[in-house]
XYZ file of C-alpha atoms in Angstrom:
167
model
C 13.824 -29.620 17.086
C 11.566 -28.198 14.399
C 11.472 -24.388 14.155
C 8.119 -22.875 14.988
C 6.068 -21.035 12.389
C 5.938 -21.322 8.633
C 9.049 -22.423 6.756
C 11.293 -19.947 4.977
C 10.560 -20.000 1.266
C 13.859 -20.218 -0.650
C 12.790 -17.813 -3.441
C 11.109 -15.348 -1.133
C 13.889 -15.505 1.449
C 11.472 -15.264 4.345
C 8.790 -17.264 6.071
C 5.484 -17.188 4.252
C 2.094 -18.513 5.100
C -0.918 -17.259 3.122
C -3.639 -15.828 5.336
C -6.218 -14.627 2.780
C -8.593 -16.577 0.584
C -7.126 -16.817 -2.891
C -3.685 -15.709 -1.788
C -0.895 -17.046 -3.952
C 1.028 -20.035 -2.628
C 4.551 -21.349 -3.317
C 3.137 -24.258 -5.339
C 1.754 -21.838 -7.943
C 3.337 -22.236 -11.386
C 3.739 -18.431 -11.286
C 5.456 -18.321 -7.883
C 8.775 -16.998 -9.193
C 6.963 -14.107 -10.905
C 4.905 -13.448 -7.784
C 8.104 -13.205 -5.739
C 9.579 -10.782 -8.280
C 6.407 -8.673 -8.075
C 6.636 -8.705 -4.282
C 10.284 -7.627 -4.418
C 9.525 -4.865 -6.975
C 11.769 -6.508 -9.586
C 9.348 -5.361 -12.248
C 11.529 -5.162 -15.342
C 13.037 -8.595 -14.644
C 9.567 -9.982 -13.949
C 8.224 -8.659 -17.263
C 11.160 -10.119 -19.182
C 10.833 -13.538 -17.522
C 7.059 -13.581 -18.063
C 7.550 -12.730 -21.739
C 10.036 -15.606 -22.067
C 7.703 -18.052 -20.309
C 4.712 -16.952 -22.397
C 6.712 -17.486 -25.582
C 7.864 -20.934 -24.399
C 4.552 -22.213 -23.040
C 1.754 -20.181 -24.618
C 0.143 -20.052 -21.151
C -2.156 -17.024 -21.375
C -1.859 -16.223 -17.672
C 1.774 -15.199 -18.160
C 0.483 -12.143 -20.002
C -0.915 -10.901 -16.680
C 2.624 -10.753 -15.318
C 3.891 -9.018 -18.453
C 1.215 -6.336 -18.179
C 1.349 -5.906 -14.422
C 5.145 -5.789 -14.312
C 5.481 -3.160 -17.047
C 2.722 -1.120 -15.433
C 4.488 -1.232 -12.067
C 7.837 -0.548 -13.713
C 6.488 2.720 -15.094
C 4.528 3.788 -12.010
C 6.706 6.097 -10.025
C 9.598 5.726 -12.477
C 10.721 9.312 -12.839
C 13.478 8.384 -15.282
C 11.005 7.634 -18.053
C 9.200 10.935 -18.428
C 8.672 10.968 -22.188
C 4.950 10.526 -22.796
C 5.533 8.745 -26.098
C 7.968 6.239 -24.567
C 5.614 5.523 -21.653
C 2.689 5.046 -24.032
C 4.728 2.662 -26.208
C 5.630 0.507 -23.200
C 2.004 0.409 -22.033
C 0.822 -0.427 -25.552
C 3.355 -3.277 -25.953
C 2.191 -4.700 -22.617
C -1.435 -4.299 -23.704
C -0.739 -6.133 -26.971
C 0.623 -9.118 -24.999
C -2.355 -8.977 -22.676
C -4.694 -8.945 -25.690
C -2.944 -12.122 -26.894
C -3.570 -13.698 -23.507
C -7.235 -12.703 -23.454
C -7.676 -14.083 -26.979
C -6.255 -17.426 -25.759
C -8.225 -17.451 -22.497
C -11.220 -15.093 -22.641
C -12.528 -16.398 -19.305
C -9.485 -15.294 -17.276
C -10.946 -12.321 -15.395
C -7.580 -11.430 -13.890
C -6.371 -10.665 -17.413
C -9.442 -8.489 -17.922
C -8.760 -6.578 -14.720
C -5.202 -5.890 -15.887
C -6.546 -4.886 -19.311
C -8.750 -2.266 -17.666
C -5.836 -0.944 -15.611
C -3.586 -0.644 -18.667
C -6.300 0.925 -20.810
C -6.970 3.459 -18.080
C -3.293 4.311 -17.736
C -2.833 4.607 -21.513
C -5.784 6.977 -21.563
C -4.482 9.161 -18.766
C -1.009 9.169 -20.313
C -2.469 10.411 -23.590
C -4.813 12.770 -21.775
C -8.085 12.439 -19.885
C -10.211 13.332 -22.886
C -8.566 10.544 -24.892
C -9.554 8.043 -22.209
C -13.252 8.877 -22.269
C -13.940 6.773 -25.357
C -12.643 3.646 -23.600
C -14.373 4.230 -20.259
C -17.275 1.871 -20.988
C -14.934 -0.939 -22.098
C -12.802 -0.500 -18.988
C -15.866 -0.491 -16.754
C -17.193 -3.648 -18.433
C -13.862 -5.443 -17.960
C -13.825 -4.588 -14.278
C -17.484 -5.536 -13.859
C -16.648 -8.998 -15.206
C -14.164 -9.353 -12.359
C -16.700 -8.177 -9.803
C -19.438 -10.424 -11.189
C -17.180 -13.473 -10.963
C -16.259 -15.446 -7.880
C -12.551 -15.004 -8.629
C -10.328 -14.427 -5.616
C -6.683 -13.514 -5.773
C -4.179 -11.924 -3.440
C -0.482 -11.337 -4.046
C 2.122 -12.210 -1.434
C 1.778 -9.052 0.657
C -1.555 -7.940 -0.764
C -0.189 -5.354 -3.215
C -2.954 -6.637 -5.490
C -6.136 -8.260 -4.288
C -9.221 -9.176 -6.256
C -12.064 -8.458 -6.074
C -11.040 -5.670 -3.663
C -8.924 -3.785 -6.218
C -11.727 -4.143 -8.733
C -14.083 -2.312 -6.376
C -11.466 0.354 -5.741
C -10.880 0.793 -9.458
C -14.592 1.214 -10.114
């Protein structure tokens, strides 16, 4: 007899059935990275995304680079040096800039760009972030003005919802 409910996804290690519009599915080319994000394997996710971006040139991989390094640093009390944190954010931002240059219509990349720019600003100091506030707002408004829908496996990130929260 067939088991009831959704099948267990081998990468995820649990049953998974998307329930939100735009929620990522196992047939996504980014599924492995989504699972790593879900499991908070942020450093490994960033490294794999960097490798895949280098191999394929697929701009959307830069989202995973940026998001993973951001998450890696959030709450990481072992990296307290402001300069080191800023360098990691800036390296992630540089990759994201490459992705946006390749695919300027990918609003998910623009959302991540706004998040990273905001965090770089607050890491440097609030006054330093004021000069980028309009650019960040414009990036997030592009997300909100689009019809783009996205939700991670367990809704850690959801667009446009997170865009409204960020604004």
